[in-house]
PDB file of C-alpha atoms in Angstrom:
ATOM      1  CA  MET A1222      19.426 -13.902  -3.133  1.00 91.00           C
ATOM      2  CA  LYS A1223      17.146 -13.782  -6.152  1.00 93.00           C
ATOM      3  CA  LYS A1224      18.174 -10.970  -8.442  1.00 94.00           C
ATOM      4  CA  TYR A1225      15.630  -8.307  -9.386  1.00 95.00           C
ATOM      5  CA  THR A1226      16.405  -5.906 -12.208  1.00 91.00           C
ATOM      6  CA  TYR A1227      14.457  -3.123 -13.816  1.00 94.00           C
ATOM      7  CA  THR A1228      14.593  -1.117 -17.010  1.00 93.00           C
ATOM      8  CA  GLU A1229      12.426   1.812 -15.964  1.00 96.00           C
ATOM      9  CA  SER A1230      11.055   3.648 -12.956  1.00 97.00           C
ATOM     10  CA  LYS A1231       7.498   4.931 -12.611  1.00 97.00           C
ATOM     11  CA  ASP A1232       5.237   6.279  -9.915  1.00 97.00           C
ATOM     12  CA  THR A1233       2.648   3.916  -8.471  1.00 97.00           C
ATOM     13  CA  ARG A1234      -0.126   6.485  -8.974  1.00 98.00           C
ATOM     14  CA  SER A1235       0.407   6.102 -12.723  1.00 98.00           C
ATOM     15  CA  GLY A1236      -0.214   2.383 -12.282  1.00 98.00           C
ATOM     16  CA  PHE A1237      -3.562   3.290 -10.761  1.00 98.00           C
ATOM     17  CA  GLY A1238      -4.343   5.554 -13.710  1.00 98.00           C
ATOM     18  CA  ALA A1239      -3.448   2.822 -16.192  1.00 98.00           C
ATOM     19  CA  GLY A1240      -5.576   0.256 -14.367  1.00 98.00           C
ATOM     20  CA  LEU A1241      -8.527   2.617 -14.150  1.00 98.00           C
ATOM     21  CA  ALA A1242      -8.269   3.371 -17.867  1.00 98.00           C
ATOM     22  CA  GLU A1243      -8.350  -0.351 -18.613  1.00 98.00           C
ATOM     23  CA  LEU A1244     -11.448  -0.716 -16.456  1.00 98.00           C
ATOM     24  CA  ALA A1245     -13.145   1.971 -18.552  1.00 98.00           C
ATOM     25  CA  ASP A1246     -13.108  -0.548 -21.395  1.00 97.00           C
ATOM     26  CA  LYS A1247     -13.594  -3.737 -19.372  1.00 96.00           C
ATOM     27  CA  ASN A1248     -16.358  -2.889 -16.921  1.00 98.00           C
ATOM     28  CA  PRO A1249     -19.232  -0.530 -17.754  1.00 97.00           C
ATOM     29  CA  ASP A1250     -20.273  -0.404 -14.091  1.00 98.00           C
ATOM     30  CA  VAL A1251     -17.031   1.258 -13.017  1.00 98.00           C
ATOM     31  CA  VAL A1252     -17.383   4.985 -12.350  1.00 98.00           C
ATOM     32  CA  ALA A1253     -14.719   7.415 -11.143  1.00 98.00           C
ATOM     33  CA  LEU A1254     -14.974  10.383  -8.807  1.00 98.00           C
ATOM     34  CA  CYS A1255     -12.263  12.919  -8.057  1.00 98.00           C
ATOM     35  CA  ALA A1256     -11.848  15.747  -5.555  1.00 97.00           C
ATOM     36  CA  ASP A1257     -10.189  18.293  -7.859  1.00 96.00           C
ATOM     37  CA  LEU A1258      -6.973  16.296  -8.384  1.00 96.00           C
ATOM     38  CA  ILE A1259      -7.411  14.667 -11.784  1.00 97.00           C
ATOM     39  CA  GLY A1260      -3.771  15.105 -12.806  1.00 96.00           C
ATOM     40  CA  SER A1261      -2.380  13.977  -9.483  1.00 95.00           C
ATOM     41  CA  LEU A1262      -4.486  10.800  -9.589  1.00 96.00           C
ATOM     42  CA  LYS A1263      -3.731  10.178 -13.295  1.00 97.00           C
ATOM     43  CA  MET A1264      -7.419   9.907 -14.208  1.00 98.00           C
ATOM     44  CA  GLU A1265      -7.161  11.605 -17.610  1.00 98.00           C
ATOM     45  CA  LYS A1266      -7.262   8.403 -19.674  1.00 97.00           C
ATOM     46  CA  PHE A1267     -10.391   7.176 -17.905  1.00 98.00           C
ATOM     47  CA  ILE A1268     -12.077  10.505 -18.625  1.00 98.00           C
ATOM     48  CA  GLU A1269     -11.083  10.297 -22.301  1.00 97.00           C
ATOM     49  CA  LYS A1270     -12.579   6.821 -22.600  1.00 98.00           C
ATOM     50  CA  ALA A1271     -15.679   7.221 -20.430  1.00 98.00           C
ATOM     51  CA  PRO A1272     -16.467  10.898 -19.785  1.00 97.00           C
ATOM     52  CA  GLU A1273     -20.072  10.075 -18.909  1.00 98.00           C
ATOM     53  CA  ARG A1274     -18.835   7.867 -16.043  1.00 98.00           C
ATOM     54  CA  PHE A1275     -16.592  10.486 -14.434  1.00 98.00           C
ATOM     55  CA  PHE A1276     -17.695  12.930 -11.747  1.00 98.00           C
ATOM     56  CA  GLN A1277     -15.613  15.935 -10.724  1.00 98.00           C
ATOM     57  CA  ILE A1278     -16.725  16.666  -7.161  1.00 97.00           C
ATOM     58  CA  GLY A1279     -14.314  19.474  -6.398  1.00 96.00           C
ATOM     59  CA  ILE A1280     -12.677  20.109  -3.038  1.00 96.00           C
ATOM     60  CA  ALA A1281     -15.512  18.380  -1.190  1.00 97.00           C
ATOM     61  CA  GLU A1282     -14.177  15.014  -0.140  1.00 98.00           C
ATOM     62  CA  ALA A1283     -16.990  14.183   2.284  1.00 97.00           C
ATOM     63  CA  ASN A1284     -19.506  14.772  -0.488  1.00 97.00           C
ATOM     64  CA  MET A1285     -17.447  12.550  -2.786  1.00 98.00           C
ATOM     65  CA  ILE A1286     -17.697   9.618  -0.362  1.00 98.00           C
ATOM     66  CA  GLY A1287     -21.429  10.168   0.088  1.00 98.00           C
ATOM     67  CA  ILE A1288     -22.023  10.302  -3.663  1.00 98.00           C
ATOM     68  CA  ALA A1289     -19.907   7.167  -4.131  1.00 98.00           C
ATOM     69  CA  ALA A1290     -22.018   5.340  -1.543  1.00 98.00           C
ATOM     70  CA  GLY A1291     -25.158   6.356  -3.418  1.00 98.00           C
ATOM     71  CA  LEU A1292     -23.756   5.177  -6.730  1.00 98.00           C
ATOM     72  CA  ALA A1293     -22.881   1.835  -5.135  1.00 98.00           C
ATOM     73  CA  ILE A1294     -26.506   1.425  -4.007  1.00 98.00           C
ATOM     74  CA  GLU A1295     -27.505   1.720  -7.668  1.00 96.00           C
ATOM     75  CA  GLY A1296     -25.148  -1.060  -8.710  1.00 97.00           C
ATOM     76  CA  LYS A1297     -22.200   1.028  -9.855  1.00 98.00           C
ATOM     77  CA  ILE A1298     -18.596   0.387  -8.776  1.00 98.00           C
ATOM     78  CA  PRO A1299     -17.279   3.788  -7.709  1.00 98.00           C
ATOM     79  CA  PHE A1300     -13.558   4.552  -7.517  1.00 98.00           C
ATOM     80  CA  THR A1301     -12.847   7.717  -5.522  1.00 98.00           C
ATOM     81  CA  GLY A1302      -9.562   9.550  -5.938  1.00 97.00           C
ATOM     82  CA  THR A1303      -7.659  12.107  -3.881  1.00 97.00           C
ATOM     83  CA  PHE A1304      -4.589  12.323  -1.628  1.00 97.00           C
ATOM     84  CA  ALA A1305      -4.367   9.697   1.126  1.00 97.00           C
ATOM     85  CA  ASN A1306      -4.725  12.323   3.843  1.00 96.00           C
ATOM     86  CA  PHE A1307      -7.978  13.598   2.345  1.00 97.00           C
ATOM     87  CA  SER A1308      -9.139  10.077   1.441  1.00 97.00           C
ATOM     88  CA  THR A1309      -9.077   8.943   5.063  1.00 97.00           C
ATOM     89  CA  GLY A1310      -8.473  11.466   7.834  1.00 95.00           C
ATOM     90  CA  ARG A1311     -10.693  14.166   6.368  1.00 96.00           C
ATOM     91  CA  VAL A1312     -13.626  11.848   5.618  1.00 97.00           C
ATOM     92  CA  TYR A1313     -13.352   9.086   8.197  1.00 98.00           C
ATOM     93  CA  ASP A1314     -16.866   9.619   9.514  1.00 97.00           C
ATOM     94  CA  GLN A1315     -18.373   9.364   6.030  1.00 98.00           C
ATOM     95  CA  ILE A1316     -16.376   6.217   5.251  1.00 98.00           C
ATOM     96  CA  ARG A1317     -17.356   4.580   8.530  1.00 98.00           C
ATOM     97  CA  GLN A1318     -21.028   5.464   8.422  1.00 97.00           C
ATOM     98  CA  SER A1319     -21.860   5.453   4.701  1.00 98.00           C
ATOM     99  CA  VAL A1320     -19.462   2.837   3.314  1.00 98.00           C
ATOM    100  CA  ALA A1321     -18.006   0.401   5.845  1.00 98.00           C
ATOM    101  CA  TYR A1322     -21.018   0.017   8.145  1.00 98.00           C
ATOM    102  CA  SER A1323     -23.277  -1.037   5.280  1.00 96.00           C
ATOM    103  CA  ASP A1324     -20.569  -2.898   3.312  1.00 97.00           C
ATOM    104  CA  LYS A1325     -20.896  -0.715   0.241  1.00 98.00           C
ATOM    105  CA  ASN A1326     -18.910  -1.589  -2.860  1.00 98.00           C
ATOM    106  CA  VAL A1327     -16.803   1.595  -2.868  1.00 98.00           C
ATOM    107  CA  LYS A1328     -13.106   1.643  -3.821  1.00 98.00           C
ATOM    108  CA  ILE A1329     -11.265   4.399  -1.938  1.00 98.00           C
ATOM    109  CA  CYS A1330      -8.113   5.065  -3.966  1.00 98.00           C
ATOM    110  CA  ALA A1331      -5.477   7.184  -2.273  1.00 97.00           C
ATOM    111  CA  SER A1332      -2.350   8.716  -3.750  1.00 97.00           C
ATOM    112  CA  HIS A1333       0.538  10.670  -2.178  1.00 96.00           C
ATOM    113  CA  ALA A1334       0.596   8.461   0.928  1.00 96.00           C
ATOM    114  CA  GLY A1335       3.363   8.570   3.526  1.00 95.00           C
ATOM    115  CA  LEU A1336       6.539  10.647   3.733  1.00 95.00           C
ATOM    116  CA  THR A1337       7.268  10.412   0.015  1.00 94.00           C
ATOM    117  CA  LEU A1338       4.682  13.096  -0.655  1.00 90.00           C
ATOM    118  CA  GLY A1339       7.786  15.156   0.052  1.00 89.00           C
ATOM    119  CA  GLU A1340       7.875  18.932   0.079  1.00 92.00           C
ATOM    120  CA  ASP A1341       4.164  19.409   0.892  1.00 90.00           C
ATOM    121  CA  GLY A1342       5.042  18.548   4.473  1.00 92.00           C
ATOM    122  CA  ALA A1343       3.450  17.026   7.550  1.00 92.00           C
ATOM    123  CA  THR A1344      -0.073  18.347   6.947  1.00 92.00           C
ATOM    124  CA  HIS A1345      -0.309  16.245   3.797  1.00 93.00           C
ATOM    125  CA  GLN A1346       1.967  13.300   4.707  1.00 93.00           C
ATOM    126  CA  ILE A1347      -0.483  11.022   6.430  1.00 96.00           C
ATOM    127  CA  LEU A1348       1.225   8.175   8.288  1.00 97.00           C
ATOM    128  CA  GLU A1349      -1.846   6.899  10.116  1.00 97.00           C
ATOM    129  CA  ASP A1350      -4.116   5.923   7.226  1.00 98.00           C
ATOM    130  CA  ILE A1351      -3.458   2.170   7.208  1.00 98.00           C
ATOM    131  CA  GLY A1352      -4.343   2.006  10.894  1.00 98.00           C
ATOM    132  CA  LEU A1353      -7.497   4.038  10.387  1.00 98.00           C
ATOM    133  CA  MET A1354      -8.727   1.904   7.522  1.00 98.00           C
ATOM    134  CA  LYS A1355      -7.772  -1.557   8.758  1.00 98.00           C
ATOM    135  CA  MET A1356      -9.774  -0.998  11.949  1.00 98.00           C
ATOM    136  CA  LEU A1357     -13.009  -0.671   9.972  1.00 98.00           C
ATOM    137  CA  PRO A1358     -14.855  -4.016   9.873  1.00 98.00           C
ATOM    138  CA  GLY A1359     -15.044  -5.439   6.365  1.00 97.00           C
ATOM    139  CA  MET A1360     -12.537  -2.981   4.862  1.00 98.00           C
ATOM    140  CA  THR A1361      -9.878  -4.486   2.591  1.00 98.00           C
ATOM    141  CA  VAL A1362      -6.557  -2.588   2.783  1.00 98.00           C
ATOM    142  CA  ILE A1363      -4.021  -2.789  -0.064  1.00 98.00           C
ATOM    143  CA  ASN A1364      -0.617  -1.067  -0.304  1.00 98.00           C
ATOM    144  CA  THR A1365       1.199  -1.804  -3.569  1.00 98.00           C
ATOM    145  CA  CYS A1366       4.936  -1.826  -4.290  1.00 98.00           C
ATOM    146  CA  ASP A1367       5.391  -0.668  -7.898  1.00 98.00           C
ATOM    147  CA  TYR A1368       3.630   0.488 -11.079  1.00 98.00           C
ATOM    148  CA  ASN A1369       2.750  -2.973 -12.389  1.00 98.00           C
ATOM    149  CA  GLN A1370       1.394  -4.219  -9.087  1.00 98.00           C
ATOM    150  CA  THR A1371      -0.692  -1.075  -8.616  1.00 98.00           C
ATOM    151  CA  LYS A1372      -2.206  -1.456 -12.077  1.00 98.00           C
ATOM    152  CA  ALA A1373      -3.027  -5.113 -11.416  1.00 98.00           C
ATOM    153  CA  ALA A1374      -4.513  -4.313  -8.001  1.00 98.00           C
ATOM    154  CA  THR A1375      -6.705  -1.558  -9.445  1.00 98.00           C
ATOM    155  CA  ILE A1376      -8.174  -3.977 -11.954  1.00 98.00           C
ATOM    156  CA  ALA A1377      -8.568  -6.742  -9.356  1.00 98.00           C
ATOM    157  CA  ILE A1378     -10.505  -4.698  -6.798  1.00 98.00           C
ATOM    158  CA  ALA A1379     -13.237  -3.996  -9.347  1.00 98.00           C
ATOM    159  CA  GLU A1380     -14.067  -7.717  -9.193  1.00 97.00           C
ATOM    160  CA  HIS A1381     -14.027  -7.801  -5.390  1.00 98.00           C
ATOM    161  CA  HIS A1382     -17.324  -6.980  -3.713  1.00 97.00           C
ATOM    162  CA  GLY A1383     -17.022  -4.738  -0.693  1.00 98.00           C
ATOM    163  CA  PRO A1384     -15.171  -1.613   0.445  1.00 98.00           C
ATOM    164  CA  VAL A1385     -11.483  -1.360  -0.434  1.00 98.00           C
ATOM    165  CA  TYR A1386      -8.749   1.086   0.521  1.00 98.00           C
ATOM    166  CA  LEU A1387      -6.039   1.144  -2.169  1.00 98.00           C
ATOM    167  CA  ARG A1388      -2.920   3.101  -1.159  1.00 98.00           C
ATOM    168  CA  PHE A1389      -0.172   4.267  -3.546  1.00 97.00           C
ATOM    169  CA  GLY A1390       2.256   7.151  -3.994  1.00 95.00           C
ATOM    170  CA  ARG A1391       3.883   9.912  -5.979  1.00 93.00           C
ATOM    171  CA  PRO A1392       7.630   9.098  -6.182  1.00 93.00           C
ATOM    172  CA  VAL A1393       9.179   7.395  -9.171  1.00 95.00           C
ATOM    173  CA  ILE A1394      10.452   3.950  -8.118  1.00 95.00           C
ATOM    174  CA  PRO A1395      11.795   0.882  -9.953  1.00 97.00           C
ATOM    175  CA  VAL A1396       9.265  -1.279 -11.814  1.00 98.00           C
ATOM    176  CA  PHE A1397      10.352  -4.796 -10.859  1.00 97.00           C
ATOM    177  CA  THR A1398       7.209  -6.962 -10.736  1.00 97.00           C
ATOM    178  CA  ASP A1399       5.696  -8.861 -13.658  1.00 96.00           C
ATOM    179  CA  GLU A1400       3.844  -6.751 -16.201  1.00 95.00           C
ATOM    180  CA  ASN A1401       1.228  -9.491 -16.701  1.00 93.00           C
ATOM    181  CA  GLN A1402       0.802 -10.541 -13.077  1.00 95.00           C
ATOM    182  CA  THR A1403      -2.434 -11.753 -11.532  1.00 94.00           C
ATOM    183  CA  PHE A1404      -3.155  -9.824  -8.345  1.00 97.00           C
ATOM    184  CA  GLU A1405      -4.604 -11.984  -5.575  1.00 98.00           C
ATOM    185  CA  ILE A1406      -6.163 -10.034  -2.719  1.00 98.00           C
ATOM    186  CA  GLY A1407      -4.976 -11.387   0.621  1.00 98.00           C
ATOM    187  CA  LYS A1408      -2.193 -13.527  -0.863  1.00 98.00           C
ATOM    188  CA  ALA A1409       1.391 -12.617   0.059  1.00 98.00           C
ATOM    189  CA  TRP A1410       4.109 -12.644  -2.605  1.00 97.00           C
ATOM    190  CA  MET A1411       7.337 -14.480  -1.784  1.00 97.00           C
ATOM    191  CA  VAL A1412      10.056 -12.176  -3.079  1.00 98.00           C
ATOM    192  CA  ASN A1413      12.999 -14.267  -1.914  1.00 98.00           C
ATOM    193  CA  GLU A1414      13.332 -17.460   0.082  1.00 98.00           C
ATOM    194  CA  GLY A1415      15.840 -17.520   2.931  1.00 98.00           C
ATOM    195  CA  LYS A1416      16.577 -19.146   6.275  1.00 98.00           C
ATOM    196  CA  ASP A1417      18.003 -16.554   8.704  1.00 98.00           C
ATOM    197  CA  VAL A1418      15.345 -13.821   9.013  1.00 98.00           C
ATOM    198  CA  THR A1419      11.926 -12.935   7.618  1.00 98.00           C
ATOM    199  CA  ILE A1420      11.576  -9.416   6.213  1.00 98.00           C
ATOM    200  CA  VAL A1421       7.901  -8.528   5.831  1.00 98.00           C
ATOM    201  CA  ALA A1422       7.602  -5.380   3.703  1.00 98.00           C
ATOM    202  CA  THR A1423       4.862  -3.367   2.047  1.00 98.00           C
ATOM    203  CA  GLY A1424       4.606  -0.533  -0.481  1.00 98.00           C
ATOM    204  CA  HIS A1425       7.742   1.444  -1.295  1.00 96.00           C
ATOM    205  CA  LEU A1426       9.705  -0.489   1.334  1.00 98.00           C
ATOM    206  CA  VAL A1427       9.576  -3.713  -0.714  1.00 98.00           C
ATOM    207  CA  TRP A1428      12.278  -2.433  -3.066  1.00 98.00           C
ATOM    208  CA  GLU A1429      14.318  -1.266  -0.074  1.00 98.00           C
ATOM    209  CA  ALA A1430      13.946  -4.760   1.400  1.00 98.00           C
ATOM    210  CA  ILE A1431      15.319  -6.254  -1.819  1.00 98.00           C
ATOM    211  CA  LYS A1432      18.325  -3.937  -1.640  1.00 98.00           C
ATOM    212  CA  ALA A1433      18.770  -4.859   2.023  1.00 98.00           C
ATOM    213  CA  GLY A1434      18.667  -8.532   1.112  1.00 98.00           C
ATOM    214  CA  GLU A1435      21.561  -8.041  -1.303  1.00 98.00           C
ATOM    215  CA  ILE A1436      23.613  -6.243   1.364  1.00 98.00           C
ATOM    216  CA  LEU A1437      22.860  -8.986   3.884  1.00 98.00           C
ATOM    217  CA  GLU A1438      23.790 -11.718   1.411  1.00 98.00           C
ATOM    218  CA  ALA A1439      27.223 -10.168   1.026  1.00 98.00           C
ATOM    219  CA  GLU A1440      27.576 -10.428   4.812  1.00 97.00           C
ATOM    220  CA  GLY A1441      26.493 -14.073   4.922  1.00 98.00           C
ATOM    221  CA  ILE A1442      22.902 -13.511   6.073  1.00 98.00           C
ATOM    222  CA  ASP A1443      20.167 -15.271   4.093  1.00 98.00           C
ATOM    223  CA  ALA A1444      16.979 -13.173   4.238  1.00 98.00           C
ATOM    224  CA  GLU A1445      13.502 -14.342   3.335  1.00 98.00           C
ATOM    225  CA  ILE A1446      11.540 -11.394   1.928  1.00 98.00           C
ATOM    226  CA  ILE A1447       7.752 -11.299   1.737  1.00 98.00           C
ATOM    227  CA  ASN A1448       5.728  -8.601  -0.011  1.00 98.00           C
ATOM    228  CA  ILE A1449       2.533  -8.004   1.965  1.00 98.00           C
ATOM    229  CA  HIS A1450       0.564  -5.948  -0.541  1.00 98.00           C
ATOM    230  CA  THR A1451      -2.709  -6.782   1.237  1.00 98.00           C
ATOM    231  CA  ILE A1452      -2.497  -5.664   4.844  1.00 98.00           C
ATOM    232  CA  LYS A1453      -6.092  -6.683   5.487  1.00 98.00           C
ATOM    233  CA  PRO A1454      -6.941  -9.519   5.147  1.00 98.00           C
ATOM    234  CA  LEU A1455      -3.418 -10.427   6.212  1.00 98.00           C
ATOM    235  CA  ASP A1456      -1.830 -13.592   4.849  1.00 98.00           C
ATOM    236  CA  SER A1457      -1.018 -14.920   8.327  1.00 98.00           C
ATOM    237  CA  GLU A1458      -0.349 -18.388   6.966  1.00 98.00           C
ATOM    238  CA  ALA A1459       2.534 -17.193   4.794  1.00 98.00           C
ATOM    239  CA  ILE A1460       4.026 -15.144   7.620  1.00 98.00           C
ATOM    240  CA  LEU A1461       3.802 -17.995  10.136  1.00 98.00           C
ATOM    241  CA  LYS A1462       5.294 -20.500   7.724  1.00 98.00           C
ATOM    242  CA  SER A1463       8.257 -18.210   7.177  1.00 98.00           C
ATOM    243  CA  ILE A1464       8.968 -17.222  10.789  1.00 98.00           C
ATOM    244  CA  LYS A1465       8.784 -20.838  11.947  1.00 98.00           C
ATOM    245  CA  LYS A1466      11.705 -21.415   9.596  1.00 98.00           C
ATOM    246  CA  THR A1467      13.749 -18.262  10.281  1.00 98.00           C
ATOM    247  CA  GLY A1468      12.988 -17.569  13.949  1.00 98.00           C
ATOM    248  CA  CYS A1469      12.822 -13.760  13.758  1.00 98.00           C
ATOM    249  CA  THR A1470      11.288 -11.014  11.671  1.00 98.00           C
ATOM    250  CA  VAL A1471      11.585  -7.387  10.574  1.00 98.00           C
ATOM    251  CA  THR A1472       8.558  -5.440   9.335  1.00 98.00           C
ATOM    252  CA  ALA A1473       9.118  -2.517   6.965  1.00 98.00           C
ATOM    253  CA  GLU A1474       6.567   0.125   6.010  1.00 98.00           C
ATOM    254  CA  GLU A1475       6.166   3.805   5.132  1.00 98.00           C
ATOM    255  CA  HIS A1476       3.739   4.404   7.987  1.00 98.00           C
ATOM    256  CA  ASN A1477       3.644   5.100  11.692  1.00 97.00           C
ATOM    257  CA  ARG A1478       4.871   2.038  13.581  1.00 96.00           C
ATOM    258  CA  LEU A1479       1.661   2.294  15.611  1.00 97.00           C
ATOM    259  CA  GLY A1480      -1.289   0.755  13.782  1.00 96.00           C
ATOM    260  CA  GLY A1481       0.395  -0.340  10.578  1.00 97.00           C
ATOM    261  CA  LEU A1482       1.666  -3.584   9.091  1.00 98.00           C
ATOM    262  CA  GLY A1483       4.073  -4.143  11.978  1.00 98.00           C
ATOM    263  CA  ASP A1484       1.251  -4.157  14.498  1.00 97.00           C
ATOM    264  CA  SER A1485      -0.725  -6.625  12.379  1.00 98.00           C
ATOM    265  CA  VAL A1486       2.259  -8.963  12.230  1.00 98.00           C
ATOM    266  CA  ALA A1487       2.852  -8.564  15.974  1.00 98.00           C
ATOM    267  CA  GLN A1488      -0.713  -9.708  16.659  1.00 97.00           C
ATOM    268  CA  VAL A1489      -0.028 -12.866  14.669  1.00 97.00           C
ATOM    269  CA  LEU A1490       3.199 -13.515  16.565  1.00 97.00           C
ATOM    270  CA  THR A1491       1.798 -12.969  20.046  1.00 95.00           C
ATOM    271  CA  THR A1492      -1.198 -15.216  19.450  1.00 96.00           C
ATOM    272  CA  GLU A1493       0.331 -17.914  17.244  1.00 96.00           C
ATOM    273  CA  TYR A1494       4.126 -18.194  17.381  1.00 96.00           C
ATOM    274  CA  TYR A1495       6.253 -15.656  19.197  1.00 95.00           C
ATOM    275  CA  VAL A1496       9.653 -14.686  17.758  1.00 97.00           C
ATOM    276  CA  PRO A1497      11.748 -11.487  18.021  1.00 98.00           C
ATOM    277  CA  GLN A1498      10.406  -8.670  15.845  1.00 98.00           C
ATOM    278  CA  GLU A1499      11.956  -5.349  14.859  1.00 98.00           C
ATOM    279  CA  TYR A1500      10.139  -2.443  13.208  1.00 98.00           C
ATOM    280  CA  VAL A1501      11.264  -0.258  10.311  1.00 98.00           C
ATOM    281  CA  ALA A1502       8.664   2.507  10.345  1.00 98.00           C
ATOM    282  CA  VAL A1503       8.169   6.113  11.404  1.00 98.00           C
ATOM    283  CA  ASN A1504       8.543   6.164  15.172  1.00 96.00           C
ATOM    284  CA  ASP A1505       5.327   7.881  16.294  1.00 95.00           C
ATOM    285  CA  SER A1506       5.960  11.292  14.780  1.00 96.00           C
ATOM    286  CA  PHE A1507       4.717  13.554  12.028  1.00 96.00           C
ATOM    287  CA  GLY A1508       6.782  14.158   8.919  1.00 95.00           C
ATOM    288  CA  GLU A1509       8.229  17.402   7.590  1.00 95.00           C
ATOM    289  CA  SER A1510       9.044  19.126   4.313  1.00 95.00           C
ATOM    290  CA  GLY A1511      11.870  17.707   2.225  1.00 95.00           C
ATOM    291  CA  SER A1512      12.605  15.608  -0.805  1.00 94.00           C
ATOM    292  CA  PRO A1513      11.280  12.024  -0.653  1.00 93.00           C
ATOM    293  CA  ALA A1514      14.804  10.583  -0.576  1.00 93.00           C
ATOM    294  CA  GLU A1515      15.914  12.923   2.212  1.00 96.00           C
ATOM    295  CA  LEU A1516      12.875  12.099   4.304  1.00 96.00           C
ATOM    296  CA  MET A1517      13.167   8.349   3.828  1.00 96.00           C
ATOM    297  CA  ASP A1518      16.785   8.549   4.985  1.00 96.00           C
ATOM    298  CA  LYS A1519      16.087  10.834   7.948  1.00 97.00           C
ATOM    299  CA  TYR A1520      13.213   8.740   9.243  1.00 97.00           C
ATOM    300  CA  GLY A1521      15.030   5.451   8.727  1.00 97.00           C
ATOM    301  CA  LEU A1522      12.936   3.991   5.918  1.00 98.00           C
ATOM    302  CA  ASN A1523      15.651   2.565   3.700  1.00 98.00           C
ATOM    303  CA  ALA A1524      17.760  -0.516   3.004  1.00 98.00           C
ATOM    304  CA  GLU A1525      20.384   0.453   5.581  1.00 98.00           C
ATOM    305  CA  ALA A1526      17.756   0.702   8.333  1.00 98.00           C
ATOM    306  CA  ILE A1527      16.386  -2.713   7.355  1.00 98.00           C
ATOM    307  CA  VAL A1528      19.874  -4.241   7.511  1.00 98.00           C
ATOM    308  CA  LYS A1529      20.395  -2.783  10.996  1.00 98.00           C
ATOM    309  CA  ALA A1530      17.013  -4.073  12.176  1.00 98.00           C
ATOM    310  CA  VAL A1531      17.744  -7.530  10.763  1.00 98.00           C
ATOM    311  CA  LYS A1532      20.992  -7.800  12.705  1.00 98.00           C
ATOM    312  CA  LYS A1533      19.237  -6.755  15.905  1.00 98.00           C
ATOM    313  CA  ALA A1534      16.422  -9.265  15.364  1.00 98.00           C
ATOM    314  CA  ILE A1535      18.890 -12.078  14.728  1.00 98.00           C
ATOM    315  CA  SER A1536      20.819 -11.166  17.884  1.00 98.00           C
ATOM    316  CA  ARG A1537      17.612 -11.589  19.899  1.00 97.00           C
ATOM    317  CA  LYS A1538      16.898 -15.159  18.770  1.00 95.00           C
TER     318      LYS A1538
END
């Protein structure tokens, strides 16, 4: 098992803020819009550098998407920012009609996704957003695993033409990817090569998959771990190459098991190369109030749950 260490922990939303601030200097066409959550989205540095390219829309998310679509028509590259629940569920009609349908170059950037929003509870903990967004034709869907990867992804999507949904979160997690990485949309990252099982993870669950891999190694199980940061377009080639070697897979995500990464992988398996698959995801329920760590444990989104799922998948070979 390849060893991953870290010297600090940061929230992925701060990676977005750092990437956006860098874009303020790099790309004069980048503009930022926020729905009254500047601090939560870490947009302060962008505003300091380019105040004339920032628009505070207030608590009017549908208007924010409409304004972003208009700015895109004029050649700007708008980055919208609010919580994932408000970025998707509240404004799905506007995204579908004004952005996706006409392939507008709008970057929908969503913080506080999943259960790790924590104490704000089920009304804010959207677990359906990946499914909502990946079903829109032409929408790119990205879910990053740490601060460095989120920063790199934020910079990369400015160069990608077309609508993008970039998902990140609030909790502080280990920073374990390369500070100077090149982010390739649609290209999976091989975290660890193995021969007994393929663990396909995304977002906060990538670090949990690494911890699970270490536990499994101690028990004589050699896990291949793949970071799927781009859920759409999915790197089916990387997944197929791995499962043809290992013969089973576990998908791990901070999302409802219906409509998320696991379903995308299952489509690949059923049409290309069927092997046993186990899901580590929220089992078709809403969340609740609690600390991020408590919720991840209660809903089975941790290294121990991945280890259990791996053993079950292997037993089904």
